Tab-separated table of C-alpha atoms and ligand atoms in Angstrom:
chain	number	residue	atom	x	y	z
S	285	MET	CA	-111.719	183.538	86.277
S	286	PHE	CA	-112.528	182.804	90.330
S	287	PRO	CA	-113.179	179.224	91.614
S	288	SER	CA	-116.599	178.711	92.371
S	289	GLN	CA	-117.221	179.059	96.038
S	290	PHE	CA	-115.531	176.099	98.378
S	291	ASP	CA	-115.089	174.578	102.116
S	292	TYR	CA	-111.657	174.869	103.644
S	293	HIS	CA	-109.993	172.415	106.352
S	294	ARG	CA	-106.934	172.570	107.424
S	295	PRO	CA	-106.047	168.860	109.341
S	296	SER	CA	-103.387	168.363	111.091
S	297	SER	CA	-103.193	164.833	111.125
S	298	VAL	CA	-103.901	162.058	107.995
S	299	ALA	CA	-106.612	160.185	109.987
S	300	GLU	CA	-108.449	163.695	110.103
S	301	ALA	CA	-107.657	164.386	106.766
S	302	ILE	CA	-108.948	161.213	105.420
S	303	GLN	CA	-112.064	162.255	107.914
S	304	PHE	CA	-112.573	165.131	105.955
S	305	LEU	CA	-112.780	162.884	102.599
S	306	GLN	CA	-114.666	160.269	104.125
S	307	ASN	CA	-117.346	162.917	105.040
S	308	ASP	CA	-117.882	164.967	101.826
S	309	PRO	CA	-117.135	162.768	98.456
S	310	ASP	CA	-116.745	166.395	96.451
S	311	ALA	CA	-113.894	167.423	98.523
S	312	LYS	CA	-110.382	167.156	97.190
S	313	ILE	CA	-107.012	167.584	99.132
S	314	LEU	CA	-104.961	170.619	98.492
S	315	ALA	CA	-101.057	169.986	98.102
S	316	GLY	CA	-98.972	172.379	96.233
S	317	GLY	CA	-102.241	174.076	94.626
S	318	HIS	CA	-100.400	174.751	90.984
S	319	SER	CA	-102.660	172.054	89.448
S	320	LEU	CA	-105.597	172.488	91.769
S	321	ILE	CA	-105.852	176.012	91.813
S	322	PRO	CA	-105.516	176.822	87.848
S	323	ALA	CA	-108.266	173.825	87.260
S	324	MET	CA	-110.469	175.745	89.791
S	325	LYS	CA	-109.741	178.741	88.607
S	326	LEU	CA	-110.780	177.719	85.071
S	327	ARG	CA	-113.729	175.575	87.079
S	328	LEU	CA	-112.232	172.561	85.457
S	329	ALA	CA	-112.309	171.265	88.917
S	330	VAL	CA	-115.291	172.370	91.412
S	331	PRO	CA	-114.791	170.702	94.727
S	332	SER	CA	-117.235	171.295	97.599
S	333	ALA	CA	-114.130	171.729	99.932
S	334	LEU	CA	-110.739	171.720	99.970
S	335	VAL	CA	-108.454	169.498	102.395
S	336	ASP	CA	-105.002	171.363	103.195
S	337	LEU	CA	-102.804	169.085	103.899
S	338	SER	CA	-99.994	171.825	104.857
S	339	GLN	CA	-99.924	171.332	108.617
S	340	VAL	CA	-99.833	167.729	108.443
S	341	ASP	CA	-97.265	166.651	110.481
S	342	GLY	CA	-94.960	163.858	109.208
S	343	LEU	CA	-95.624	164.234	105.230
S	344	ARG	CA	-92.511	165.901	104.162
S	345	GLY	CA	-88.957	164.792	103.755
S	346	ILE	CA	-86.423	162.880	102.450
S	347	ALA	CA	-85.337	159.299	104.167
S	348	VAL	CA	-82.313	157.691	102.244
S	349	ASN	CA	-81.603	154.020	103.508
S	350	GLY	CA	-81.215	152.017	100.784
S	351	ASP	CA	-84.749	152.458	99.465
S	352	ILE	CA	-85.472	156.464	98.750
S	353	ARG	CA	-88.852	157.158	100.629
S	354	ILE	CA	-89.567	160.284	100.298
S	355	GLY	CA	-92.952	162.371	101.775
S	356	ALA	CA	-95.628	163.321	99.754
S	357	MET	CA	-95.572	167.060	100.358
S	358	THR	CA	-91.768	167.233	99.763
S	359	THR	CA	-91.568	169.977	96.908
S	360	TYR	CA	-89.854	169.993	94.200
S	361	ALA	CA	-87.428	172.538	95.492
S	362	GLN	CA	-86.574	170.267	98.445
S	363	LEU	CA	-86.379	167.270	95.732
S	364	ARG	CA	-83.570	170.089	94.089
S	365	ASP	CA	-81.722	170.647	96.802
S	366	SER	CA	-81.362	167.849	98.794
S	367	ASP	CA	-77.477	166.873	99.706
S	368	ALA	CA	-78.513	163.282	100.615
S	369	LEU	CA	-80.636	163.019	97.312
S	370	LYS	CA	-78.115	164.315	95.410
S	371	ALA	CA	-75.421	161.241	96.698
S	372	ALA	CA	-77.759	158.990	96.398
S	373	MET	CA	-79.617	159.389	93.773
S	374	PRO	CA	-79.180	162.673	91.429
S	375	LEU	CA	-81.196	161.859	88.896
S	376	LEU	CA	-84.385	162.582	91.353
S	377	SER	CA	-82.341	166.266	91.885
S	378	GLU	CA	-81.966	166.940	88.095
S	379	VAL	CA	-85.466	166.499	87.488
S	380	ALA	CA	-87.190	168.311	89.994
S	381	ASN	CA	-84.450	171.533	89.005
S	382	ASN	CA	-86.265	170.771	85.548
S	383	VAL	CA	-89.972	171.250	86.383
S	384	GLY	CA	-91.384	174.099	85.511
S	385	ASP	CA	-89.590	177.124	87.436
S	386	PRO	CA	-88.713	178.004	90.488
S	387	GLN	CA	-92.083	179.474	91.582
S	388	VAL	CA	-93.595	175.779	90.494
S	389	GLN	CA	-90.800	173.935	92.130
S	390	SER	CA	-91.143	175.897	95.526
S	391	ARG	CA	-94.981	174.984	95.968
S	392	GLY	CA	-95.340	171.821	93.795
S	393	THR	CA	-94.930	168.645	95.472
S	394	LEU	CA	-94.021	165.046	94.517
S	395	GLY	CA	-97.493	163.237	95.902
S	396	GLY	CA	-99.316	166.231	94.105
S	397	SER	CA	-97.716	165.567	90.881
S	398	LEU	CA	-98.280	161.688	90.847
S	399	ALA	CA	-101.824	162.016	92.097
S	400	HIS	CA	-102.722	164.376	89.470
S	401	ALA	CA	-101.511	162.006	86.846
S	402	ASP	CA	-101.108	165.373	84.297
S	403	PRO	CA	-100.084	163.347	80.793
S	404	ALA	CA	-97.115	165.649	80.732
S	405	ALA	CA	-95.612	165.743	84.527
S	406	ASP	CA	-92.050	164.614	84.847
S	407	PHE	CA	-92.184	162.544	87.795
S	408	THR	CA	-94.929	160.187	86.551
S	409	ALA	CA	-92.695	158.572	83.961
S	410	VAL	CA	-89.313	159.215	86.388
S	411	VAL	CA	-91.396	157.235	89.308
S	412	LEU	CA	-92.692	154.937	86.777
S	413	ALA	CA	-88.794	154.069	85.445
S	414	LEU	CA	-87.304	153.494	88.793
S	415	GLY	CA	-89.833	150.828	89.439
S	416	GLY	CA	-91.516	153.183	92.332
S	417	SER	CA	-94.217	153.143	94.257
S	418	VAL	CA	-97.019	154.924	96.535
S	419	LYS	CA	-98.068	154.494	100.017
S	420	ALA	CA	-101.675	155.636	99.912
S	421	VAL	CA	-103.801	155.875	103.432
S	422	GLY	CA	-107.652	155.743	103.334
S	423	THR	CA	-110.838	154.329	105.507
S	424	GLY	CA	-110.003	151.184	104.005
S	425	GLY	CA	-106.547	151.177	105.546
S	426	GLU	CA	-103.053	151.323	104.154
S	427	ARG	CA	-101.864	149.494	100.841
S	428	GLU	CA	-98.855	150.077	98.159
S	429	ILE	CA	-99.528	151.093	94.587
S	430	SER	CA	-96.885	150.739	92.667
S	431	ALA	CA	-96.649	153.305	89.852
S	432	ASP	CA	-97.459	150.622	87.387
S	433	ASP	CA	-100.872	150.175	88.532
S	434	LEU	CA	-101.101	153.849	89.753
S	435	PHE	CA	-101.910	155.568	86.832
S	436	VAL	CA	-104.838	154.694	84.786
S	437	ASP	CA	-105.840	157.509	82.115
S	438	LEU	CA	-105.505	160.977	81.621
S	439	PHE	CA	-105.653	162.795	84.959
S	440	THR	CA	-106.723	159.382	86.623
S	441	THR	CA	-105.266	157.425	89.238
S	442	SER	CA	-106.368	154.096	90.635
S	443	LEU	CA	-106.614	156.311	94.378
S	444	ASN	CA	-109.806	156.145	95.800
S	445	PRO	CA	-111.573	159.526	96.148
S	446	ASP	CA	-110.861	158.681	100.095
S	447	GLU	CA	-106.950	158.305	100.079
S	448	VAL	CA	-104.267	160.400	100.791
S	449	ILE	CA	-100.608	159.395	99.293
S	450	THR	CA	-98.429	159.940	102.315
S	451	GLU	CA	-95.112	158.344	100.781
S	452	VAL	CA	-93.243	157.698	97.947
S	453	THR	CA	-90.795	155.096	97.626
S	454	ILE	CA	-87.833	154.695	94.690
S	455	PRO	CA	-86.359	151.026	95.456
S	456	ASN	CA	-82.318	151.309	95.921
S	457	PRO	CA	-80.949	149.955	92.683
S	458	ALA	CA	-79.375	146.698	91.743
S	459	ALA	CA	-75.574	147.078	91.464
S	460	ARG	CA	-74.534	148.134	87.480
S	461	THR	CA	-78.110	150.262	86.961
S	462	GLY	CA	-77.723	153.481	84.810
S	463	MET	CA	-80.222	155.772	85.005
S	464	ALA	CA	-81.493	159.301	82.862
S	465	TYR	CA	-84.057	161.644	81.734
S	466	GLN	CA	-84.251	163.270	78.498
S	467	LYS	CA	-86.851	166.465	78.009
S	468	ARG	CA	-88.219	168.440	75.678
S	469	GLY	CA	-89.927	171.045	77.849
S	470	HIS	CA	-92.953	173.115	76.283
S	471	PRO	CA	-91.144	176.199	75.624
S	472	ALA	CA	-93.858	178.311	78.075
S	473	SER	CA	-95.005	176.533	80.663
S	474	GLY	CA	-92.035	173.530	81.134
S	475	TYR	CA	-94.122	170.968	80.776
S	476	ALA	CA	-93.086	167.554	78.958
S	477	VAL	CA	-93.661	167.749	75.125
S	478	VAL	CA	-92.084	164.354	75.411
S	479	GLY	CA	-90.542	163.052	78.060
S	480	VAL	CA	-88.355	159.931	78.331
S	481	ALA	CA	-87.101	157.867	81.505
S	482	VAL	CA	-85.225	154.805	81.311
S	483	SER	CA	-83.273	152.361	84.301
S	484	VAL	CA	-81.411	150.061	82.926
S	485	THR	CA	-79.544	147.018	84.738
S	486	VAL	CA	-76.335	145.331	83.229
S	487	GLY	CA	-76.325	141.529	84.396
S	488	ASP	CA	-72.728	139.527	85.649
S	489	ASP	CA	-73.035	138.038	81.856
S	490	GLY	CA	-72.535	142.153	80.705
S	491	ASN	CA	-75.924	141.820	79.517
S	492	VAL	CA	-78.907	144.019	79.908
S	493	SER	CA	-80.688	141.969	82.916
S	494	ASP	CA	-83.294	144.581	83.241
S	495	ALA	CA	-84.519	147.560	81.361
S	496	ARG	CA	-87.548	150.008	81.931
S	497	ILE	CA	-88.215	152.564	80.111
S	498	ALA	CA	-91.397	155.254	80.224
S	499	VAL	CA	-92.672	158.217	77.888
S	500	THR	CA	-94.652	160.960	78.947
S	501	GLY	CA	-95.821	164.137	77.447
S	502	CYS	CA	-97.302	162.209	74.437
S	503	THR	CA	-99.657	159.501	75.580
S	504	PRO	CA	-102.672	159.500	78.170
S	505	LYS	CA	-100.735	158.716	80.991
S	506	ALA	CA	-96.974	157.737	81.849
S	507	THR	CA	-96.876	154.341	79.936
S	508	ARG	CA	-93.819	151.829	79.627
S	509	ALA	CA	-92.593	151.838	75.860
S	510	THR	CA	-92.183	148.049	76.305
S	511	ALA	CA	-91.091	147.239	72.533
S	512	ALA	CA	-88.072	149.238	73.222
S	513	GLU	CA	-87.260	147.320	76.803
S	514	GLN	CA	-87.735	144.085	75.140
S	515	ALA	CA	-85.442	144.849	72.644
S	516	LEU	CA	-82.492	145.540	75.316
S	517	VAL	CA	-82.975	142.767	78.003
S	518	GLY	CA	-80.639	139.919	76.985
S	519	LYS	CA	-78.111	141.902	75.055
S	520	PRO	CA	-75.238	143.924	75.687
S	521	LEU	CA	-75.680	147.573	76.368
S	522	ASN	CA	-73.895	149.228	73.313
S	523	GLU	CA	-74.645	151.354	70.209
S	524	ALA	CA	-76.511	148.752	68.232
S	525	SER	CA	-79.123	147.371	70.842
S	526	ILE	CA	-79.303	151.339	71.989
S	527	ASP	CA	-80.402	152.039	68.180
S	528	ALA	CA	-82.722	149.126	68.013
S	529	ALA	CA	-84.697	150.023	71.313
S	530	ALA	CA	-84.681	153.496	70.341
S	531	LYS	CA	-86.773	152.681	67.038
S	532	ALA	CA	-88.687	150.405	68.663
S	533	ALA	CA	-89.728	152.506	71.626
S	534	PRO	CA	-93.108	154.674	69.673
S	535	GLU	CA	-94.564	150.875	68.753
S	536	GLY	CA	-97.762	150.226	70.550
S	537	LEU	CA	-97.472	153.903	72.105
S	538	ASP	CA	-101.589	155.552	71.789
S	539	ILE	CA	-99.185	159.115	70.792
S	540	ASN	CA	-101.199	161.907	70.851
S	541	GLY	CA	-100.706	165.378	68.643
S	542	ASP	CA	-102.135	168.886	69.505
S	543	HIS	CA	-101.534	171.823	67.658
S	544	TYR	CA	-97.952	172.324	69.208
S	545	ALA	CA	-96.076	169.301	68.152
S	546	SER	CA	-98.118	166.528	66.028
S	547	ALA	CA	-98.193	162.820	66.789
S	548	GLU	CA	-95.680	162.120	63.774
S	549	TYR	CA	-93.419	164.744	65.848
S	550	ARG	CA	-93.944	163.144	68.999
S	551	ALA	CA	-93.249	160.261	68.052
S	552	HIS	CA	-89.809	161.167	65.970
S	553	LEU	CA	-89.077	162.938	69.424
S	554	VAL	CA	-89.484	159.386	71.542
S	555	GLU	CA	-87.043	157.721	68.835
S	556	VAL	CA	-84.623	160.626	69.824
S	557	ASP	CA	-84.944	160.933	73.561
S	558	THR	CA	-85.145	157.240	74.139
S	559	ARG	CA	-81.678	156.609	72.597
S	560	ARG	CA	-80.110	159.696	74.419
S	561	ALA	CA	-81.409	158.306	77.513
S	562	LEU	CA	-80.152	155.215	77.074
S	563	GLU	CA	-76.654	156.752	76.040
S	564	ALA	CA	-76.819	158.640	79.198
S	565	ALA	CA	-77.684	155.638	81.771
S	566	ALA	CA	-75.084	153.920	79.732
S	567	LYS	CA	-71.725	156.451	80.654
S	568	ALA	CA	-73.896	155.938	84.450
S	569	LEU	CA	-73.445	152.162	84.858
F	871	LIG	C1	-96.413	177.818	85.159
F	871	LIG	C2	-96.600	175.574	85.817
F	871	LIG	C3	-95.354	174.734	85.205
F	871	LIG	C4	-95.137	173.704	85.421
F	871	LIG	N1	-94.815	172.643	84.754
F	871	LIG	C5	-94.407	171.592	84.705
F	871	LIG	C6	-93.450	170.568	84.478
F	871	LIG	O1	-92.242	170.768	83.862
F	871	LIG	N2	-93.163	169.389	84.402
F	871	LIG	C7	-94.344	169.005	85.465
F	871	LIG	O2	-93.909	167.881	86.068
F	871	LIG	N3	-95.137	169.390	86.135
F	871	LIG	C8	-95.234	170.804	86.196
F	871	LIG	N4	-96.220	172.042	86.413
F	871	LIG	C9	-97.266	170.857	87.646
F	871	LIG	C10	-96.673	171.223	89.013
F	871	LIG	O3	-95.609	170.504	88.869
F	871	LIG	C11	-97.960	171.134	89.981
F	871	LIG	O4	-97.305	171.033	90.994
F	871	LIG	C12	-97.964	169.557	90.293
F	871	LIG	O5	-98.282	168.645	89.165
F	871	LIG	C13	-99.270	169.349	91.078
F	871	LIG	O6	-98.572	169.293	92.254
F	871	LIG	P1	-99.293	170.341	93.511
F	871	LIG	O7	-98.651	170.002	95.091
F	871	LIG	O8	-99.208	171.550	93.031
F	871	LIG	O9	-100.732	169.211	93.946
F	871	LIG	P2	-102.265	170.229	94.024
F	871	LIG	O10	-102.300	171.135	92.817
F	871	LIG	O11	-102.263	170.633	94.628
F	871	LIG	O12	-102.928	168.868	93.922
F	871	LIG	C14	-103.020	168.361	92.315
F	871	LIG	C15	-103.972	166.958	91.986
F	871	LIG	O13	-103.467	166.114	93.346
F	871	LIG	C16	-104.127	165.851	94.539
F	871	LIG	N5	-103.178	165.390	95.137
F	871	LIG	C17	-102.399	166.341	95.611
F	871	LIG	N6	-101.649	165.822	96.990
F	871	LIG	C18	-102.206	164.372	97.145
F	871	LIG	C19	-101.897	163.433	98.259
F	871	LIG	N7	-100.559	163.747	99.152
F	871	LIG	N8	-102.688	162.451	98.141
F	871	LIG	C20	-103.898	162.232	97.000
F	871	LIG	N9	-103.946	163.155	95.937
F	871	LIG	C21	-103.193	164.545	96.152
F	871	LIG	C22	-105.042	167.407	94.697
F	871	LIG	O14	-106.504	166.706	95.205
F	871	LIG	C23	-105.514	167.256	93.004
F	871	LIG	O15	-106.367	166.764	92.483
F	871	LIG	C24	-96.135	173.165	86.250
F	871	LIG	C25	-97.362	174.171	87.101
F	871	LIG	C26	-97.809	175.110	86.777
F	871	LIG	C27	-98.795	175.834	87.114
């Protein structure tokens, strides 16, 4: 199918982009287009205009200086290939390398992925588990939104319609933090049937001082598996605590089923992938 008619704007600054969005409430930002354009072709999205960020200065790049700051228009391919990122936080490059296929990696952007809030996206869960945040700029000024507050529901974020994500921040992890992501990709698209991202910190007393575990692919939005987190904190990170956390992981989650994988099967995968992700994180400490 063809999209319905739309206007096309190509601003050269964030301020100009915001102006276009303010002038037309039905306009939409275009980043890599790998989610928006298919939705437009299916007429699931019918924007009156596209505001293409591709020529806006300063929205691409990776800065590692304690915290990691990534421009919203940075593509998965740039994350995948960045030597600085591979050295500072290789998990981010590895996750990017497993998004879709090389074409998707060449066009898709980190900012687009977080703004789209696809329930089966990878980086939503990864950024949530790593305690990340986005910088959003709009007519009301600039604000930082933590990933905990960004994902509201299926394809729904707390961004205002005139807000542009300009940057994603991943905080510098505390000493003795292990992180990992386990995904069951759909064989056709690579989207997560279930994905589990974990970040676990072990304190000076040898016990887990902080645990963040986020799931994707199985819930309406990337969601913290809080029962699993609680099963770890205050315990040594060992086979027993990992087993308890894995078994607790599906508790309280609104797990969906579809023709490809039932809710029961996805709940089982949440347990298995939480265990595997925690084992990998423990090895990475
Ligand atoms: C075949 C295929 C396989 C895929 N497999 C995977 C996969 O395995 N894992 C995965 O995570 N994803 C996958 N994707 C999705 C892909 O990662 C998308 O590119 C991504 O989700 C959206 O990023 P984008 O840059 O293409 O955004 P676009 O499609 O351009 O935009 C998506 C939405 O976000 C909004 N938006 C974009 N940028 C901003 C911004 N800076 N500020 C505010 N709003 C913004 C747009 O207005 C739009 O509503 C796949 C896509 C395809 C086509």
